Coordinates of C-alpha atoms in Angstrom, one line a residue:
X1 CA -27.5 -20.6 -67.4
X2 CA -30.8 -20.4 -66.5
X3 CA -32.0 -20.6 -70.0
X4 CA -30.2 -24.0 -70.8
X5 CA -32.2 -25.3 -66.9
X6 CA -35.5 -24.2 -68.5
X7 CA -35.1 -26.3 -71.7
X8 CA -34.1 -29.1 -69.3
X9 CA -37.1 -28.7 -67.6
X10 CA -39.6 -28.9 -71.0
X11 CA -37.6 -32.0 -72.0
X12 CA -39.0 -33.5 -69.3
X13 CA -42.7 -33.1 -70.8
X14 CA -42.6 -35.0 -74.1
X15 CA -45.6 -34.5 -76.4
X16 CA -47.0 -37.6 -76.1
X17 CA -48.5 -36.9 -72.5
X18 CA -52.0 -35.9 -72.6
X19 CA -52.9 -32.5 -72.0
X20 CA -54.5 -32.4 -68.4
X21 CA -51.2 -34.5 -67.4
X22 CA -48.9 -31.7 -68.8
X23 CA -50.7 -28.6 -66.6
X24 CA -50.3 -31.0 -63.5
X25 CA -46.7 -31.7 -64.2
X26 CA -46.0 -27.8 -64.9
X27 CA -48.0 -27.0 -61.5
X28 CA -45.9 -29.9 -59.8
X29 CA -42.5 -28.5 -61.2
X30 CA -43.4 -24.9 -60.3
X31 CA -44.2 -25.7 -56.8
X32 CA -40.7 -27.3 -56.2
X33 CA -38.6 -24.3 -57.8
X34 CA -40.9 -22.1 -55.0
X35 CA -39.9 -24.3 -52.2
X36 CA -36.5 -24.5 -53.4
X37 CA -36.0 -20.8 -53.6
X38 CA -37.9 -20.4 -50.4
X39 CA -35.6 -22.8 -48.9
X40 CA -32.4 -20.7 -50.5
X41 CA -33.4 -17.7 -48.7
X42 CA -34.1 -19.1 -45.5
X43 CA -30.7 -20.3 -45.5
X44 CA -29.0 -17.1 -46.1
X45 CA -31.1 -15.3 -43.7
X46 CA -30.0 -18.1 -40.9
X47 CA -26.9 -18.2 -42.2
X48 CA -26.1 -14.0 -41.9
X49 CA -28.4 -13.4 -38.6
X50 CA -25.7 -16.8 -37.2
X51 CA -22.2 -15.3 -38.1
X52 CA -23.6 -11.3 -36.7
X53 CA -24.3 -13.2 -33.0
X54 CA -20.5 -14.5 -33.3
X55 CA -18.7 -11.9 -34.7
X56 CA -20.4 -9.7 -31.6
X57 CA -17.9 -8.6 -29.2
X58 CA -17.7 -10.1 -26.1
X59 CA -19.1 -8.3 -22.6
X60 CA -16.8 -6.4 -20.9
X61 CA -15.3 -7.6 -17.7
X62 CA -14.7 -4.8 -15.3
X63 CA -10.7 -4.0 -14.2
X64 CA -12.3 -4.4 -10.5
X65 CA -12.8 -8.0 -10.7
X66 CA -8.9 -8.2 -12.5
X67 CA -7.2 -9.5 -9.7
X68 CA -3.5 -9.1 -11.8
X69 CA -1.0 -9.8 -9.0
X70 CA 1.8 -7.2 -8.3
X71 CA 5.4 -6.3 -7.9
X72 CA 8.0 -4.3 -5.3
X73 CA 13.2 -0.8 -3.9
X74 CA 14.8 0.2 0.2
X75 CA 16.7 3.5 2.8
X76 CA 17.8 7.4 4.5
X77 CA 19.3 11.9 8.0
X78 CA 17.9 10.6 11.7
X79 CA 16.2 8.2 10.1
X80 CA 17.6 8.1 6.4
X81 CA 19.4 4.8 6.2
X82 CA 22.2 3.1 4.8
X83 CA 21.6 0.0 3.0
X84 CA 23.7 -1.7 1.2
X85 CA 21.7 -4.9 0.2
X86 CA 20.4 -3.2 -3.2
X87 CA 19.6 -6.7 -5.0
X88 CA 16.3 -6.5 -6.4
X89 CA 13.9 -9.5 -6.8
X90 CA 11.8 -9.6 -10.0
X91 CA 8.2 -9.2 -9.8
X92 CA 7.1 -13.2 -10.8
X93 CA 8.9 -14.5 -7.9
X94 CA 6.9 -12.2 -5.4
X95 CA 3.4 -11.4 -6.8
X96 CA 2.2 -14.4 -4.6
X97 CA 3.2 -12.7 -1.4
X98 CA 0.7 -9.7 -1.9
X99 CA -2.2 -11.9 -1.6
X100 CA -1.3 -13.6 1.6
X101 CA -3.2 -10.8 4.0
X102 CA -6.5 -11.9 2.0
X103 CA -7.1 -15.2 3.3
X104 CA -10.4 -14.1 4.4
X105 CA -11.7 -13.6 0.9
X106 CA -13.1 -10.3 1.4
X107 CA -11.6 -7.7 -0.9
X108 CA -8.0 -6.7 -0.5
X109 CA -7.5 -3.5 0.0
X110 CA -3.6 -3.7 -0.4
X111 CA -4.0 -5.0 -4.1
X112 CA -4.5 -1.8 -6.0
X113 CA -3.4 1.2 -7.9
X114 CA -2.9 4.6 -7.8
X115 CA -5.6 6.4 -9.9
X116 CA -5.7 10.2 -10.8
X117 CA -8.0 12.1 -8.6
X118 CA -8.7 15.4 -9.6
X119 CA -10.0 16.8 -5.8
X120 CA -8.0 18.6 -3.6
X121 CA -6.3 17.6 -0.6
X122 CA -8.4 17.2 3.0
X123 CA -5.4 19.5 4.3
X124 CA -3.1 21.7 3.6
X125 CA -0.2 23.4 5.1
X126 CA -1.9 26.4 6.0
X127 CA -4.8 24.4 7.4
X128 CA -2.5 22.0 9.4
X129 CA 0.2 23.3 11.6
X130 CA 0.9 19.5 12.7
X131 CA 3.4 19.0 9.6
X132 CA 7.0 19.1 11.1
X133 CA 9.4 21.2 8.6
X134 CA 11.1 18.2 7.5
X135 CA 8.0 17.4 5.2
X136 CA 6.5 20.4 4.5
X137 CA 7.4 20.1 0.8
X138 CA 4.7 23.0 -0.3
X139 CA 6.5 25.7 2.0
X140 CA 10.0 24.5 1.7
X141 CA 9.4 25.3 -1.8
X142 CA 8.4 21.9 -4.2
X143 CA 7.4 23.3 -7.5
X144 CA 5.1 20.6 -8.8
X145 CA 2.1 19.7 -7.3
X146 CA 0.9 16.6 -9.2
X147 CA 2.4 14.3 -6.6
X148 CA -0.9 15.5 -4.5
X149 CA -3.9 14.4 -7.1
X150 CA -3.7 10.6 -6.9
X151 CA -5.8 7.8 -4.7
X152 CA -5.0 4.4 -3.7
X153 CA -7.9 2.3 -5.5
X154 CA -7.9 -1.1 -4.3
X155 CA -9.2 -3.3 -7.8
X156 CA -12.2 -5.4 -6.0
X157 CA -14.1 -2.8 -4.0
X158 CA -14.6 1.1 -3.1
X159 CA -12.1 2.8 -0.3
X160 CA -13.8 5.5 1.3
X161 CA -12.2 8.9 2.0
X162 CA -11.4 8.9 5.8
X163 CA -13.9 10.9 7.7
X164 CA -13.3 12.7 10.0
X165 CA -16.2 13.7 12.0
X166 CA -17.1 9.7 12.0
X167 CA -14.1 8.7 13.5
X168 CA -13.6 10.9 15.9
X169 CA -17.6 10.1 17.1
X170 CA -16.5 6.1 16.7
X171 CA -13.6 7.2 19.0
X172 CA -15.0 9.1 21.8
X173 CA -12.9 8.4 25.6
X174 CA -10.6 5.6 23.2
X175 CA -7.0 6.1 23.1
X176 CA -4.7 5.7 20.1
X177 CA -1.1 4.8 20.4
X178 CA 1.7 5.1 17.1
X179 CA 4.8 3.2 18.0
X180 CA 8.2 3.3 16.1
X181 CA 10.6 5.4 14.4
X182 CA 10.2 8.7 12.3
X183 CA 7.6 7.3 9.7
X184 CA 5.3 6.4 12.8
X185 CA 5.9 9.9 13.2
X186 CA 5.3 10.8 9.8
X187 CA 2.1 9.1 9.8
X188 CA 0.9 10.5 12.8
X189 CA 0.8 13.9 11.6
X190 CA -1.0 13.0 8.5
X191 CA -3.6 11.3 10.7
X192 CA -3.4 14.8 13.0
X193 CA -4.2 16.5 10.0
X194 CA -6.9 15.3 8.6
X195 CA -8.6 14.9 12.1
X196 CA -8.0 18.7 12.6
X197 CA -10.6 19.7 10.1
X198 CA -13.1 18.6 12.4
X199 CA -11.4 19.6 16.1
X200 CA -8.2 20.9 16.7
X201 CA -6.1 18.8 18.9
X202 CA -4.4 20.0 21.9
X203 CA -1.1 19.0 22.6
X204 CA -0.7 17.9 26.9
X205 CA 2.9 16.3 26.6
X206 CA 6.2 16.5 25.0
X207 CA 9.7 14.5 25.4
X208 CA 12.9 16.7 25.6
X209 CA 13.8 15.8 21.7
X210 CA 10.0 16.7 20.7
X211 CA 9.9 12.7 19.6
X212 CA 7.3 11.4 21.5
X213 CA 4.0 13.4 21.5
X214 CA 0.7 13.3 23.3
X215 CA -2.5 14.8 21.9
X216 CA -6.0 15.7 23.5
X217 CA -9.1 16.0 21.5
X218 CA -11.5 17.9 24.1
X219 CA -14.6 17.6 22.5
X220 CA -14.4 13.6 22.0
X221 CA -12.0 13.2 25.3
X222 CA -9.9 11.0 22.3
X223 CA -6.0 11.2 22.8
X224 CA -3.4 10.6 20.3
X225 CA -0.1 9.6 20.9
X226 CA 3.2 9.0 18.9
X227 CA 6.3 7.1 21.1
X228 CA 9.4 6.8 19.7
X229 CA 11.4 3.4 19.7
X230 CA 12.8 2.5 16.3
X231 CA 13.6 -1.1 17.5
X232 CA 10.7 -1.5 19.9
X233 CA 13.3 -2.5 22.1
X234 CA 15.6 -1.7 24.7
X235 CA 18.6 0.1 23.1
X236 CA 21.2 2.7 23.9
X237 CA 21.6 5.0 20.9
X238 CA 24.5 7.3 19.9
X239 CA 23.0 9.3 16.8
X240 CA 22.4 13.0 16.5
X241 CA 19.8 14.6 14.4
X242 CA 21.8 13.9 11.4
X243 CA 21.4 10.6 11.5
X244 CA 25.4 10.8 12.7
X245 CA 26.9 7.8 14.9
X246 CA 29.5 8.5 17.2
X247 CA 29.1 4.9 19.2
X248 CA 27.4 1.6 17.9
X249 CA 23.8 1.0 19.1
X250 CA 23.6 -1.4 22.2
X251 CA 20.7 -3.0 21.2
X252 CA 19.0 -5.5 24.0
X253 CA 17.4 -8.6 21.8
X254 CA 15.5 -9.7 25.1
X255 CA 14.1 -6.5 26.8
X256 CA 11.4 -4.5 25.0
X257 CA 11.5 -0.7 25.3
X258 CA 9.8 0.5 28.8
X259 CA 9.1 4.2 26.8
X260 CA 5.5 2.4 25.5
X261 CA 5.4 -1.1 26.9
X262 CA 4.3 1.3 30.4
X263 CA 2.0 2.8 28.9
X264 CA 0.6 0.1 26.9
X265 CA -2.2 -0.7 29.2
X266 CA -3.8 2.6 28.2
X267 CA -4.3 2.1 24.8
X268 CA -7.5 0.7 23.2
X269 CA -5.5 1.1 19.8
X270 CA -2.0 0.3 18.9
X271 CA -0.6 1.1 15.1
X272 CA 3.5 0.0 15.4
X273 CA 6.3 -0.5 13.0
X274 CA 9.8 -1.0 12.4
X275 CA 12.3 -2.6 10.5
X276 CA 15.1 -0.2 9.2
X277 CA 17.0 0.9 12.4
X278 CA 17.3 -2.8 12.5
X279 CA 20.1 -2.6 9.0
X280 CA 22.1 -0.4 11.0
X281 CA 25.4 -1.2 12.9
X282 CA 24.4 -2.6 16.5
X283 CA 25.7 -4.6 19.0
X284 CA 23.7 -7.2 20.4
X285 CA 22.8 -8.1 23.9
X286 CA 20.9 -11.3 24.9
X287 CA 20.6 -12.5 29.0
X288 CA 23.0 -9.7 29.7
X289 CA 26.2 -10.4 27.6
X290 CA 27.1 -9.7 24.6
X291 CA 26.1 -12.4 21.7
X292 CA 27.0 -10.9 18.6
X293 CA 27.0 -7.4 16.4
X294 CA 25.8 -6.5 12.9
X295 CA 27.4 -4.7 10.4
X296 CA 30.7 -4.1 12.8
X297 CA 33.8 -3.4 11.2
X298 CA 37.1 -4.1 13.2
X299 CA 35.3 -5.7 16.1
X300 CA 36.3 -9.5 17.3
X301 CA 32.9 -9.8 17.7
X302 CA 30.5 -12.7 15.8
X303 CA 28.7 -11.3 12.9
X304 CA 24.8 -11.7 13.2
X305 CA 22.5 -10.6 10.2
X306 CA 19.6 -8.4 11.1
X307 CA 17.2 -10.7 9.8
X308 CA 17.9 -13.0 12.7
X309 CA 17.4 -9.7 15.5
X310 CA 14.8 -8.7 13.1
X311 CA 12.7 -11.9 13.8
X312 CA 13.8 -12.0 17.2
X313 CA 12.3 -8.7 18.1
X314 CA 8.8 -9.4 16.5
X315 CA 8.0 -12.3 18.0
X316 CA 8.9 -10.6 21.4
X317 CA 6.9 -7.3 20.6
X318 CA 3.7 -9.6 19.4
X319 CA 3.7 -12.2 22.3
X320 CA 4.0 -8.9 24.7
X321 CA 0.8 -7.5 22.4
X322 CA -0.9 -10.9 22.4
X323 CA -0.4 -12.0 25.7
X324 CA -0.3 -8.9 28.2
X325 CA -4.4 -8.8 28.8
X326 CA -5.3 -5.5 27.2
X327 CA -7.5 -6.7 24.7
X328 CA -6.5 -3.9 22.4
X329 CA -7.1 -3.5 18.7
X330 CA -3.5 -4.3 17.5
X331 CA -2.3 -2.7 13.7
X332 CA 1.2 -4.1 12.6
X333 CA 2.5 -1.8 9.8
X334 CA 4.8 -3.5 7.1
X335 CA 7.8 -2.3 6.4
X336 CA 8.2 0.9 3.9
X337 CA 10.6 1.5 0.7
X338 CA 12.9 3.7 -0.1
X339 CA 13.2 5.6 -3.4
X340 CA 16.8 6.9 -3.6
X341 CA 18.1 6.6 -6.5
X342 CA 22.1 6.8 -8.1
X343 CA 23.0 6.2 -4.3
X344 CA 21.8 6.4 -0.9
X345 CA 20.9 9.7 1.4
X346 CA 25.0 9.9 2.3
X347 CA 26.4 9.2 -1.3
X348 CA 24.6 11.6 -3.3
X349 CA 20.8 9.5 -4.0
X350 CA 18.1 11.8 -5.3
X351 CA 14.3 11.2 -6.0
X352 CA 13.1 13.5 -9.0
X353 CA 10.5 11.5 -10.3
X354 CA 7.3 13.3 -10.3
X355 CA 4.1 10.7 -10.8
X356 CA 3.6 7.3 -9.5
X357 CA 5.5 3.3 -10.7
X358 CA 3.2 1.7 -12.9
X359 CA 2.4 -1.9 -12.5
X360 CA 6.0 -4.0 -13.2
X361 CA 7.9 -0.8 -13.4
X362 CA 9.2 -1.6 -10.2
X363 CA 10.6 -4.4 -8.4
X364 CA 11.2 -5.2 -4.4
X365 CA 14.5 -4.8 -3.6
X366 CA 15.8 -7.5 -1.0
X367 CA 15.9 -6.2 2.1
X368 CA 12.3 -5.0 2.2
X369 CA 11.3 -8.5 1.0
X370 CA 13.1 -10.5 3.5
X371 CA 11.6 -7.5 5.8
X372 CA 8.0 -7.9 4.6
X373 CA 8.5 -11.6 4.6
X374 CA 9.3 -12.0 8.2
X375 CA 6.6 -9.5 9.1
X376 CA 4.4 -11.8 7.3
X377 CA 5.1 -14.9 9.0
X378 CA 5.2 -13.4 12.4
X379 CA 2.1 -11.6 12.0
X380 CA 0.6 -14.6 11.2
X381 CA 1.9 -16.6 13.8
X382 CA 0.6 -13.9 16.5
X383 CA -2.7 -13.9 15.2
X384 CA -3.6 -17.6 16.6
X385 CA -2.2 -16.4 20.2
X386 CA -4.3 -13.2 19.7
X387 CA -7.6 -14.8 18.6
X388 CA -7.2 -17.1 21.4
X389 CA -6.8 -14.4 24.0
X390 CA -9.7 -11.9 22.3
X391 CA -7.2 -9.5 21.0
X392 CA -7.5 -8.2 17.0
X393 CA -4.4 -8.0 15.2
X394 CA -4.3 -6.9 11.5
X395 CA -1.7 -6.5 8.9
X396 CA -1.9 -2.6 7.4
X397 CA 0.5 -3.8 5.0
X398 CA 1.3 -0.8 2.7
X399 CA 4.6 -1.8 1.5
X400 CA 3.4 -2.5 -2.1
X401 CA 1.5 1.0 -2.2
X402 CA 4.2 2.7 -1.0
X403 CA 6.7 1.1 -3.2
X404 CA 4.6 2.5 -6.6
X405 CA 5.0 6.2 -5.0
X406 CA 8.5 7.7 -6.0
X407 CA 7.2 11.1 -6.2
X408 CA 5.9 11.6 -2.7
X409 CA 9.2 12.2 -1.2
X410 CA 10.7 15.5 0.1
X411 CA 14.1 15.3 -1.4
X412 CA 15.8 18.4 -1.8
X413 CA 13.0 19.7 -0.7
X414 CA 13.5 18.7 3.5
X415 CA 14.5 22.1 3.6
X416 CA 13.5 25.3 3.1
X417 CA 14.1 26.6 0.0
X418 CA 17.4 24.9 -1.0
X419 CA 17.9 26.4 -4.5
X420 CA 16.9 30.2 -3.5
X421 CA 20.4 31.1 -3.8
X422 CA 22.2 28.2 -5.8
X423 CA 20.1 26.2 -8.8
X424 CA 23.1 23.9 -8.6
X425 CA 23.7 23.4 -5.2
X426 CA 24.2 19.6 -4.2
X427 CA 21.9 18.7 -0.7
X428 CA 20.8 16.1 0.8
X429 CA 17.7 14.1 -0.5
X430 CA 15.1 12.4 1.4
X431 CA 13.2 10.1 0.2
X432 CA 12.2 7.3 2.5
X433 CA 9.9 9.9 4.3
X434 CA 6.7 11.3 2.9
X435 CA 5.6 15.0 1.8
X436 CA 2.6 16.5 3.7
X437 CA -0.3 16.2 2.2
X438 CA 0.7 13.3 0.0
X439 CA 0.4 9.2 -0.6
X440 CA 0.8 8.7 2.9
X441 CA -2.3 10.1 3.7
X442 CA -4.2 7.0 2.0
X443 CA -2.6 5.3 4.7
X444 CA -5.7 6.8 6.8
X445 CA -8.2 5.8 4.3
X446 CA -6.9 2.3 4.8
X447 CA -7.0 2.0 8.4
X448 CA -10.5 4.1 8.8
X449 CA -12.1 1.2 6.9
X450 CA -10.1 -1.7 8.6
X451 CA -11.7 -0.4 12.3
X452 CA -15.0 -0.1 10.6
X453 CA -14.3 -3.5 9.3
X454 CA -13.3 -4.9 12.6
X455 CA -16.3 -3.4 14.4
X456 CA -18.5 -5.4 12.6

């Protein structure tokens, strides 16, 4: 090939040119094959250094700044429930809903997962003699322990481990105030726990049933109490520690409960809660007669969904909160899933699982959606009152987080050793309430960082 070019090339210099003409013509044609070849190589080169720039890999983009919206099941002995609405609602119709308490456009701190954390608990059950036997899974005899290394990691910013020593200096003469049923409770004595690594609490009050509880922190003259009232309101209940009824509740839609609405002009922080007492049988009393009754079987009495006293309730316990002139710092905690699985805490339901739901393994059943969902809307509605009267309320809505956490319940495990002299004996599971330490201990991390939040 490139012989036949070159005898092209000499054609083109017939011998009939004078000499001097010829050596020009051969320095002419020699400079163009250099500029042509020069030219072929610059080419390539552009043409090699161009495709390595595209072919490079893209930056990577952070999973903190992936805001991938989430999912949500519901319910359980004297507080383990009965539920019978066990519809679940897939994930697409719902992952909206979990962005609503983060209008504000700072980060969202319910909009997370549960990461593996290799650190030990703040507590134990040897440090912490505030865990009620109910959920001390360690010494009633849980043999795994991986339930106990995972954090909540919200995906657009850091959460801080609660501190202890700060809060308790942030909290000096203030007065806390937990308000609701047994997973008020529950929460209280993780929050006692982790406070007791800095100063032991000393406890000035008791009710007869051991259900309401007042603490004192000397050092930081801080108290700490819990109240019982699973509706928030006035009722009349006929349940024994069992969870056993031998009346229907007589449950007042129009009178809140006196137990902490008396006291509530003490407290400079409020955390309450409710929600599931409200799916059990009551009958239901508005301006002193009765309207109506839920869940009643054999009764000529009007049927009335618990969504309606639900709703009813909330807007009754928020416009007390709102409007009463204690400008207190207000925490309104969503409602909290159930794990019970193959039935309910009566029919045999069990909770084995041993490690957390990843994202969309899990949906929301649909009680604790319409739950969440009037929580929602009545938190929000409370919030213009609130502002306008100088009072801070905020949503510590850990239903989602709660929801991904199968494996933080006591089950079997409620009581003390339940397989030391049967492997196969059948017992009663819960698993609406939490193990101590465990997930709801991130609870805590949460609400540290919404007061520091708030003070700002």
């Amino acid at each position: 090939m490139v012989k036949k070019e070159t005898s092209r090339v000499l054609d083109l210099n017939p011998p009939s040119l004078p000499k001097r003409h010829h050596i020009i013509l051969k320095f002419l044609i020699s400079f163009l094959l250099l500029g042509l070849a020069f030219r072929l190589f610059v080419s390539d080169s552009l043409s090699f250094f161009t495709s390595s720039v595209v072919e490079a890999p893209p930056p990577l983009v952070e999973e903190t700044n992936v805001v991938i919206e989430p999912p949500l099941p519901a319910t359980s002995a004297g507080d383990l429930l009965s539920v019978n609405e066990s519809k679940t609602i897939p994930n697409e119709e719902i992952s909206m809903s979990f962005n609503a308490s983060n209008a504000a456009g700072e980060c969202d701190l319910f909009v997370g997962d549960w990461i593996p954390d290799p650190s030990a608990p703040v507590y134990t059950n040897s440090s912490c003699r505030d865990i009620e036997a109910h959920q001390n899974c360690m010494m009633n005899g849980r043999p795994d322990s991986g339930y106990l290394y995972w954090r909540w990691n919200p995906r657009s910013c850091e959460l801080p481990r609660f501190d202890p020593e700060k809060f308790l200096d942030l909290m000096k003469n203030k007065w806390w105030a937990f308000i609701g049923d047994s997973i008020s409770r529950n929460h209280v004595q993780s929050f006692l726990c982790i406070l007791s690594q800095v100063e032991q609490a000393v406890e000035v009050y008791h009710d007869e049933q051991y259900k309401s509880k007042r603490w004192h922190f000397p050092s930081h003259n801080f108290t700490l109490s819990v109240i019982w009232s699973p509706f928030l309101l006035k009722a009349d209940i006929f349940e024994d520690i069992n969870g056993v009824s031998s009346a229907e509740t007589q449950l007042h839609l129009d009178k809140l409960d006196k137990t902490w609405t008396d006291q509530y002009e003490n407290f400079d922080y409020a955390v309450i809660a409710g929600g599931k007492w409200f799916l059990k049988t009551a009958i239901y009393h508005e301006n002193g007669t009765v309207t109506g009754c839920h869940s009643c079987l054999g009764k000529n009495l009007t049927e009335m969904s618990f969504e309606y006293a639900y709703r009813r309730a909330l807007k009754s316990i928020l416009d007390f909160m709102m409007g009463s002139g204690r400008k207190a710092f207000v925490f309104l905690r969503t409602t909290t899933p159930d794990h019970f699985e193959n039935g309910e805490w009566f029919s045999g339901g069990t909770c084995n699982r041993t490690g957390p739901f990843k994202e969309g393994e899990v949906d929301i059943k649909d009680v604790d959606a319409e739950m969440r969902g009037i929580e929602m809307e009545e938190f929000e509605k409370a919030s213009i009152v609130g502002a306008e009267n100088g009072v801070t309320l905020k949503l510590l809505d850990t239903t989602r987080m709660s929801m991904l956490r199968p494996d933080g319940h006591p089950g079997p495990y409620r009581q003390f050793q339940p397989f030391a002299k049967d492997k196969n004996v059948k017992v009663q599971n819960d698993c609406l309430h939490w193990c101590l330490p465990g997930p709801i201990d991130s609870w805590n991390d949460i609400l540290m960082e919404m007061v520091i939040r708030g003070a700002h």
